[in-house]
Amino acid sequence: MCSEVVCAAPSIYLDFARSGLDPRFGVAAQNCYKVEKGAFTGEISPAMIKDCGADWVVLGHSERRHVFGESDELIGQKVSHALLSDVCVVACVGETLEQREDGSTEEVVYAQTQVIAENVSDWGKVVLAYEPVWAIGTGRTATPEQAQSVHEKLRAWLRAHVSDDAADSVRIIYGGSVTAANCRELASQSDVDGFLVGGASLKPEFIDIINARA
């Protein structure tokens, strides 16, 4: 099985990443804004991303939501504009530890996915990433069973609220302290289609994660 690998680089390194990586690897920005142009100091547009040779963007990452205060509505607007600009999207959803412990995981990820879905013009250009906030950079990882449970429910949500085609074709990837030690068991779950990898992508073990389904 051939894995698709996309490197999500900081914006100032997009051109460097694209020029240095083998063409078989994709390149993604870590964020973009919701409009084509205007007085938005410090922001980048999908058009700028494409100028650098990249064709993906990560939107709704937990740090954008919880550190920078981005709302579901803003993330949805970004998804819409990126897709209309012919940039593929990795759209992130996930709950905090408090939300998991109070039993509202499904409510939270469904609400986040709903706003994303309302702004998707082409599901063929979208990857959903489930990243439980409590497992990002903490060393804690959702068990394979926990990850599979949420992924399965997200796929069922797509089937019920979008279409069978979307549910069957959209890749749902897992992010949250993925390492070489846990990737194979996570990858063995039927609804885990890949990974959104943070720190481990900077280590040699990233090769093992890429080949987790081999």
XYZ file of N, CA and C in Angstrom:
642
model
N 0.841 -1.198 0.000
C 0.000 0.000 0.000
C 0.875 1.247 0.000
N 0.592 2.183 -0.898
C 1.377 3.409 -1.004
C 0.785 4.482 -0.095
N 1.625 5.107 0.720
C 1.173 6.161 1.626
C 1.392 7.525 1.002
N 0.429 8.420 1.180
C 0.596 9.810 0.766
C 1.189 10.578 1.936
N 2.277 11.294 1.696
C 2.961 12.037 2.748
C 2.946 13.514 2.399
N 2.497 14.326 3.346
C 2.431 15.774 3.167
C 3.170 16.436 4.327
N 4.102 17.318 4.013
C 4.882 18.043 5.016
C 4.232 19.405 5.261
N 3.763 19.630 6.495
C 3.145 20.911 6.858
C 4.192 21.803 7.503
N 4.721 22.735 6.712
C 5.831 23.574 7.154
C 5.340 24.959 7.574
N 6.076 25.645 8.454
C 5.760 27.051 8.736
C 5.773 27.857 7.444
N 4.970 28.906 7.398
C 4.752 29.607 6.130
C 6.038 30.125 5.491
N 6.985 30.611 6.297
C 8.199 31.167 5.702
C 9.104 30.094 5.099
N 8.813 28.821 5.382
C 9.621 27.731 4.840
C 8.888 26.924 3.763
N 7.726 27.385 3.327
C 6.979 26.619 2.330
C 7.765 26.445 1.032
N 8.340 27.534 0.535
C 9.100 27.453 -0.704
C 10.328 26.558 -0.524
N 10.986 26.694 0.624
C 12.159 25.865 0.927
C 11.777 24.385 0.956
N 10.655 24.076 1.622
C 10.215 22.688 1.706
C 9.861 22.143 0.331
N 9.139 22.951 -0.455
C 8.719 22.462 -1.770
C 9.916 22.245 -2.691
N 10.876 23.130 -2.637
C 12.034 23.003 -3.527
C 12.969 21.888 -3.088
N 12.962 21.560 -1.789
C 13.890 20.553 -1.288
C 13.345 19.145 -1.237
N 12.017 19.006 -1.201
C 11.427 17.680 -1.075
C 11.203 17.024 -2.437
N 11.281 15.717 -2.445
C 10.922 14.940 -3.628
C 9.494 15.308 -4.044
N 9.234 15.431 -5.348
C 7.893 15.797 -5.810
C 6.787 14.836 -5.356
N 7.183 13.620 -4.950
C 6.171 12.673 -4.482
C 5.565 13.098 -3.148
N 6.251 13.981 -2.412
C 5.741 14.484 -1.144
C 4.948 15.761 -1.379
N 3.812 15.875 -0.724
C 3.059 17.109 -0.768
C 3.582 18.091 0.260
N 3.203 19.348 0.114
C 3.566 20.387 1.082
C 2.308 21.146 1.485
N 2.169 21.390 2.782
C 0.998 22.088 3.311
C 1.418 23.288 4.134
N 0.592 24.324 4.100
C 0.709 25.416 5.066
C 0.000 24.997 6.350
N 0.357 25.620 7.446
C -0.240 25.283 8.741
C -1.470 26.128 9.053
N -1.792 27.072 8.171
C -2.920 27.956 8.405
C -3.084 28.839 7.171
N -4.251 29.429 7.007
C -4.435 30.485 6.018
C -5.624 31.329 6.440
N -5.851 32.437 5.728
C -6.970 33.302 6.084
C -8.162 33.017 5.179
N -9.277 33.667 5.464
C -10.559 33.331 4.841
C -10.872 34.134 3.585
N -10.021 35.089 3.232
C -10.277 35.904 2.047
C -9.032 35.959 1.176
N -9.231 36.405 -0.060
C -8.153 36.394 -1.044
C -7.100 37.449 -0.759
N -7.533 38.661 -0.380
C -6.583 39.753 -0.180
C -7.231 40.829 0.679
N -6.386 41.748 1.149
C -6.886 42.834 1.987
C -5.881 43.197 3.059
N -6.285 44.080 3.957
C -5.393 44.565 5.017
C -5.479 43.631 6.224
N -4.778 42.503 6.131
C -4.777 41.494 7.195
C -3.327 41.150 7.533
N -2.655 42.096 8.166
C -1.222 41.990 8.427
C -0.876 40.671 9.117
N 0.104 39.988 8.562
C 0.589 38.751 9.156
C -0.094 37.499 8.663
N -1.217 37.636 7.974
C -1.928 36.465 7.477
C -1.407 36.064 6.098
N -1.707 34.817 5.718
C -1.389 34.357 4.368
C -2.674 33.833 3.721
N -2.746 33.944 2.415
C -3.927 33.504 1.673
C -3.631 32.194 0.952
N -4.664 31.473 0.550
C -4.432 30.289 -0.271
C -3.651 30.598 -1.546
N -3.872 31.781 -2.126
C -3.123 32.149 -3.331
C -1.626 32.219 -3.043
N -1.267 32.757 -1.866
C 0.151 32.806 -1.490
C 0.711 31.396 -1.301
N -0.095 30.521 -0.703
C 0.327 29.135 -0.502
C 0.639 28.491 -1.851
N -0.234 28.698 -2.821
C -0.021 28.122 -4.146
C 1.191 28.745 -4.838
N 1.439 30.043 -4.603
C 2.613 30.694 -5.170
C 3.905 30.026 -4.708
N 3.870 29.444 -3.510
C 5.049 28.759 -2.969
C 5.147 27.315 -3.438
N 4.187 26.888 -4.236
C 4.215 25.533 -4.759
C 3.542 24.508 -3.876
N 2.909 24.953 -2.795
C 2.200 24.033 -1.905
C 0.754 23.896 -2.353
N 0.137 22.767 -2.008
C -1.231 22.542 -2.447
C -2.144 22.031 -1.336
N -1.674 22.113 -0.097
C -2.474 21.710 1.059
C -2.418 22.794 2.131
N -3.418 22.785 3.014
C -3.385 23.630 4.208
C -4.060 22.880 5.356
N -3.499 23.019 6.546
C -4.095 22.461 7.764
C -4.944 23.556 8.403
N -6.209 23.264 8.647
C -7.118 24.261 9.229
C -7.825 23.686 10.451
N -8.042 24.545 11.444
C -8.752 24.124 12.651
C -7.914 23.341 13.633
N -6.588 23.401 13.478
C -5.732 22.695 14.442
C -6.047 23.170 15.854
N -5.890 22.291 16.809
C -6.291 22.609 18.184
C -5.609 23.862 18.720
N -4.371 24.096 18.296
C -3.689 25.298 18.792
C -4.279 26.562 18.179
N -4.753 26.459 16.940
C -5.453 27.604 16.343
C -6.766 27.854 17.082
N -7.430 26.797 17.480
C -8.703 26.943 18.196
C -8.496 27.443 19.620
N -7.557 26.832 20.344
C -7.483 27.052 21.796
C -6.430 28.062 22.219
N -5.409 28.285 21.400
C -4.408 29.307 21.724
C -4.788 30.636 21.079
N -5.219 30.567 19.817
C -5.514 31.793 19.076
C -7.010 32.116 19.025
N -7.823 31.291 19.637
C -9.235 31.598 19.792
C -10.063 31.543 18.528
N -9.646 30.740 17.548
C -10.416 30.656 16.312
C -11.718 29.888 16.547
N -12.803 30.452 16.075
C -14.123 29.851 16.255
C -14.405 28.827 15.166
N -15.411 27.987 15.404
C -15.852 27.054 14.375
C -16.237 27.819 13.107
N -16.920 28.958 13.283
C -17.372 29.740 12.134
C -16.193 30.219 11.284
N -15.153 30.751 11.930
C -13.988 31.227 11.193
C -13.298 30.078 10.472
N -13.164 28.959 11.152
C -12.514 27.803 10.522
C -13.312 27.346 9.310
N -14.637 27.349 9.428
C -15.471 26.997 8.282
C -15.260 27.937 7.111
N -15.158 29.229 7.388
C -14.926 30.210 6.325
C -13.573 29.984 5.663
N -12.577 29.621 6.457
C -11.255 29.334 5.897
C -11.306 28.101 4.997
N -12.016 27.068 5.454
C -12.160 25.851 4.649
C -12.796 26.180 3.311
N -13.861 26.958 3.341
C -14.564 27.334 2.113
C -13.636 28.041 1.142
N -12.912 29.057 1.626
C -12.070 29.847 0.726
C -10.899 29.025 0.202
N -10.312 28.187 1.043
C -9.191 27.358 0.586
C -9.633 26.432 -0.541
N -10.768 25.777 -0.360
C -11.240 24.843 -1.384
C -11.600 25.563 -2.674
N -12.237 26.721 -2.558
C -12.576 27.492 -3.760
C -11.326 28.003 -4.467
N -10.211 28.069 -3.711
C -8.934 28.488 -4.290
C -8.110 27.303 -4.776
N -8.719 26.111 -4.771
C -8.079 24.886 -5.254
C -6.901 24.461 -4.380
N -7.033 24.677 -3.073
C -6.065 24.177 -2.098
C -6.756 23.088 -1.277
N -6.131 21.937 -1.183
C -6.699 20.827 -0.410
C -6.583 21.115 1.088
N -7.508 20.559 1.862
C -7.621 20.911 3.275
C -7.527 19.682 4.168
N -6.689 19.776 5.202
C -6.734 18.864 6.343
C -7.490 19.608 7.438
N -8.728 19.199 7.688
C -9.600 19.897 8.634
C -9.614 19.142 9.958
N -9.245 19.831 11.038
C -9.056 19.187 12.333
C -10.244 19.376 13.264
N -10.563 18.321 14.002
C -11.580 18.372 15.049
C -11.043 17.623 16.259
N -11.593 17.925 17.431
C -11.155 17.203 18.615
C -11.586 17.881 19.896
N -11.662 17.094 20.950
C -12.161 17.576 22.238
C -11.030 17.784 23.240
N -11.278 18.620 24.244
C -10.349 18.815 25.344
C -10.522 17.681 26.358
N -9.611 17.620 27.311
C -9.714 16.603 28.357
C -11.002 16.793 29.161
N -11.317 18.037 29.486
C -12.538 18.312 30.243
C -13.768 17.834 29.488
N -13.789 18.065 28.184
C -14.939 17.647 27.379
C -15.037 16.132 27.292
N -13.890 15.451 27.217
C -13.934 13.986 27.196
C -14.439 13.459 28.527
N -13.950 14.041 29.613
C -14.321 13.527 30.931
C -15.771 13.798 31.282
N -16.350 14.877 30.695
C -17.760 15.134 31.000
C -18.707 14.488 29.987
N -18.136 13.664 29.094
C -18.959 12.872 28.187
C -19.466 13.596 26.956
N -18.848 14.736 26.604
C -19.356 15.507 25.472
C -18.489 15.404 24.219
N -17.642 14.380 24.145
C -16.763 14.222 22.979
C -17.551 14.236 21.665
N -18.576 13.408 21.588
C -19.340 13.314 20.341
C -20.000 14.647 19.997
N -20.597 15.292 20.971
C -21.254 16.578 20.747
C -20.271 17.593 20.180
N -19.056 17.627 20.744
C -18.051 18.605 20.327
C -17.574 18.327 18.905
N -17.189 17.090 18.625
C -16.625 16.806 17.301
C -17.707 16.848 16.220
N -18.933 16.507 16.559
C -20.019 16.630 15.581
C -20.267 18.091 15.234
N -20.265 18.952 16.253
C -20.502 20.383 16.002
C -19.388 20.975 15.148
N -18.144 20.601 15.440
C -17.022 21.094 14.655
C -17.107 20.585 13.216
N -17.450 19.309 13.054
C -17.544 18.719 11.724
C -18.704 19.314 10.937
N -19.790 19.641 11.623
C -20.949 20.238 10.957
C -20.577 21.538 10.255
N -19.842 22.401 10.964
C -19.474 23.687 10.373
C -18.498 23.486 9.214
N -17.598 22.543 9.355
C -16.691 22.232 8.244
C -17.490 21.744 7.043
N -18.402 20.798 7.288
C -19.181 20.208 6.197
C -20.003 21.249 5.450
N -20.523 22.216 6.175
C -21.330 23.261 5.547
C -20.522 24.105 4.568
N -19.205 24.033 4.674
C -18.332 24.863 3.848
C -17.498 24.065 2.849
N -17.767 22.777 2.726
C -17.007 21.941 1.797
C -17.699 21.923 0.443
N -16.957 22.306 -0.574
C -17.466 22.275 -1.943
C -17.007 21.038 -2.693
N -15.980 20.361 -2.198
C -15.451 19.174 -2.876
C -14.805 18.270 -1.831
N -15.512 17.213 -1.436
C -14.978 16.305 -0.406
C -13.750 15.544 -0.886
N -13.537 15.502 -2.185
C -12.339 14.842 -2.704
C -11.058 15.573 -2.364
N -11.193 16.813 -1.887
C -10.023 17.611 -1.524
C -9.912 17.831 -0.015
N -10.624 17.009 0.765
C -10.654 17.191 2.215
C -10.230 15.911 2.926
N -9.375 16.075 3.921
C -9.042 15.021 4.873
C -9.483 15.509 6.244
N -10.189 14.677 6.996
C -10.554 15.015 8.373
C -9.488 14.465 9.314
N -9.096 15.272 10.284
C -8.120 14.832 11.280
C -8.746 14.919 12.669
N -8.839 13.777 13.345
C -9.299 13.769 14.727
C -8.078 13.871 15.627
N -8.007 14.959 16.377
C -6.864 15.159 17.276
C -7.386 15.542 18.658
N -7.528 14.554 19.547
C -7.946 14.874 20.909
C -6.929 15.810 21.549
N -7.389 16.959 22.004
C -6.484 17.995 22.491
C -5.632 17.480 23.644
N -6.214 16.623 24.471
C -5.518 16.112 25.648
C -4.375 15.157 25.291
N -4.273 14.769 24.017
C -3.226 13.834 23.609
C -2.154 14.488 22.752
N -2.208 15.811 22.587
C -1.261 16.487 21.699
C -0.072 17.007 22.498
N 1.092 16.438 22.234
C 2.315 16.895 22.890
C 2.386 16.586 24.371
N 1.478 15.727 24.843
C 1.432 15.422 26.275
C 2.056 14.077 26.595
N 2.308 13.278 25.547
C 2.766 11.921 25.773
C 1.613 10.957 25.975
N 0.426 11.501 26.194
C -0.768 10.668 26.317
C -1.327 10.438 24.919
N -1.745 9.237 24.644
C -2.300 8.905 23.345
C -3.654 8.242 23.543
N -4.612 8.587 22.712
C -5.859 7.843 22.735
C -5.549 6.377 22.444
N -6.202 5.483 23.155
C -6.002 4.064 22.851
C -6.521 3.793 21.445
N -6.046 2.723 20.832
C -6.585 2.388 19.516
C -8.110 2.285 19.525
N -8.659 1.770 20.619
C -10.104 1.627 20.722
C -10.789 2.989 20.813
N -10.197 3.911 21.573
C -10.769 5.262 21.669
C -10.724 5.968 20.323
N -9.587 5.865 19.632
C -9.463 6.499 18.318
C -10.466 5.895 17.340
N -10.533 4.576 17.286
C -11.456 3.912 16.371
C -12.906 4.309 16.660
N -13.254 4.404 17.929
C -14.629 4.751 18.296
C -15.028 6.107 17.725
N -14.152 7.117 17.882
C -14.484 8.452 17.377
C -14.460 8.472 15.856
N -13.477 7.832 15.257
C -13.394 7.798 13.792
C -14.631 7.117 13.199
N -15.035 6.021 13.801
C -16.217 5.298 13.320
C -17.464 6.183 13.406
N -17.583 6.918 14.509
C -18.745 7.791 14.687
C -18.698 8.974 13.728
N -17.511 9.488 13.450
C -17.394 10.564 12.465
C -17.792 10.076 11.078
N -17.390 8.854 10.743
C -17.754 8.320 9.426
C -19.271 8.108 9.346
N -19.859 7.645 10.443
C -21.309 7.475 10.471
C -22.016 8.827 10.362
N -21.432 9.857 10.986
C -22.006 11.198 10.886
C -21.975 11.668 9.435
N -20.869 11.452 8.748
C -20.776 11.836 7.338
C -21.821 11.095 6.511
N -22.034 9.827 6.824
C -23.007 9.042 6.066
C -24.424 9.592 6.270
N -24.703 9.990 7.512
C -26.043 10.461 7.837
C -26.298 11.892 7.380
N -25.255 12.736 7.386
C -25.462 14.171 7.169
C -24.869 14.706 5.872
N -24.022 13.913 5.211
C -23.433 14.369 3.947
C -23.830 13.408 2.834
N -23.174 12.256 2.758
C -23.531 11.271 1.732
C -22.771 9.980 1.970
N -23.256 8.905 1.369
C -22.526 7.642 1.439
C -21.165 7.774 0.771
N -21.124 8.491 -0.338
C -19.858 8.660 -1.055
C -18.814 9.337 -0.182
N -19.221 10.399 0.514
C -18.277 11.094 1.390
C -17.817 10.189 2.516
N -18.761 9.473 3.121
C -18.404 8.590 4.230
C -17.424 7.504 3.792
N -17.613 7.005 2.585
C -16.761 5.916 2.100
C -15.400 6.391 1.606
N -15.328 7.644 1.156
C -14.103 8.095 0.501
C -13.225 9.014 1.343
N -13.803 9.756 2.265
C -13.007 10.721 3.030
C -12.067 9.998 3.980
N -10.817 10.395 3.939
C -9.837 9.839 4.867
C -9.947 10.553 6.216
N -10.020 9.771 7.276
C -10.067 10.311 8.636
C -8.782 9.873 9.329
N -7.924 10.832 9.621
C -6.614 10.519 10.192
C -6.580 10.900 11.675
N -5.661 10.289 12.413
C -5.556 10.517 13.854
C -4.309 11.319 14.179
N -4.440 12.305 15.059
C -3.295 13.076 15.532
C -3.300 13.163 17.046
N -2.183 12.911 17.661
C -2.096 12.999 19.118
C -1.033 12.077 19.666
N 0.218 12.569 19.723
C 1.343 11.789 20.261
C 1.520 10.456 19.547
N 1.430 10.492 18.215
C 1.694 9.293 17.422
C 3.199 9.058 17.365
N 3.610 7.827 17.631
C 5.030 7.465 17.611
C 5.210 6.141 16.879
N 6.471 5.779 16.673
C 6.752 4.479 16.067
C 6.253 3.347 16.941
N 6.194 3.583 18.249
C 5.793 2.530 19.174
C 4.293 2.233 19.131
N 3.468 3.241 18.779
C 2.025 3.002 18.822
C 1.344 3.053 17.452
N 2.111 3.405 16.405
C 1.460 3.664 15.117
C 0.846 2.422 14.485
N 1.480 1.272 14.640
C 0.956 0.085 13.953
C -0.385 -0.361 14.542
N -0.484 -0.299 15.864
C -1.746 -0.697 16.491
C -2.848 0.292 16.135
N -2.514 1.583 16.115
C -3.503 2.581 15.704
C -3.905 2.373 14.240
N -2.920 2.104 13.391
C -3.190 1.947 11.960
C -4.002 0.693 11.659
N -4.016 -0.245 12.591
C -4.771 -1.483 12.367
C -6.267 -1.290 12.524
N -6.689 -0.139 13.061
C -8.117 0.125 13.256
C -8.777 0.440 11.909
N -9.965 -0.081 11.711
C -10.582 -0.041 10.385
C -10.915 1.360 9.900
N -11.139 2.308 10.813
C -11.509 3.662 10.388
C -10.396 4.680 10.597
N -9.205 4.227 10.943
C -8.040 5.117 11.055
C -7.264 5.026 9.751
N -7.320 6.092 8.969
C -6.770 6.070 7.611
C -5.378 6.663 7.494
N -4.818 7.123 8.599
C -3.499 7.741 8.560
C -3.294 8.592 9.789
N -2.268 9.448 9.745
C -1.887 10.199 10.939
C -1.536 11.648 10.639
N -1.821 12.497 11.615
C -1.320 13.863 11.644
C -0.221 13.860 12.700
N 1.031 13.914 12.256
C 2.167 13.650 13.138
C 2.873 14.942 13.509
N 3.139 15.127 14.779
C 3.840 16.314 15.248
C 5.314 16.046 15.455
N 5.737 15.974 16.720
C 7.154 15.860 17.059
C 7.849 14.668 16.437
N 7.148 13.555 16.318
C 7.780 12.346 15.778
C 8.146 12.497 14.308
N 7.546 13.486 13.619
C 7.889 13.679 12.207
C 9.289 14.241 12.031
N 9.897 14.726 13.114
C 11.247 15.282 13.056
C 12.308 14.255 13.424
N 11.884 13.007 13.643
C 12.806 11.950 14.065
C 12.869 10.848 13.008
N 13.954 10.070 13.015
C 14.064 8.980 12.038
C 12.892 8.010 12.098
N 12.271 7.876 13.261
C 11.163 6.930 13.403
C 9.953 7.304 12.542
N 9.961 8.507 11.976
C 8.856 8.902 11.128
C 8.683 7.924 9.967
N 9.782 7.335 9.517
C 9.711 6.331 8.445
C 8.821 5.169 8.868
N 8.948 4.756 10.132
C 8.117 3.653 10.628
C 6.641 4.042 10.645
N 6.362 5.322 10.949
C 4.974 5.787 10.973
C 4.408 5.807 9.552
N 5.202 6.276 8.597
C 4.758 6.286 7.208
C 4.409 4.871 6.759
N 5.183 3.899 7.217
C 5.000 2.518 6.785
C 4.161 1.691 7.750
N 3.368 2.358 8.582
C 2.617 1.650 9.638
C 1.676 0.599 9.093
N 1.174 0.792 7.888
C 0.244 -0.187 7.299
C 0.942 -1.171 6.384
N 2.247 -1.060 6.252
C 2.970 -1.944 5.328
C 2.976 -3.373 5.847
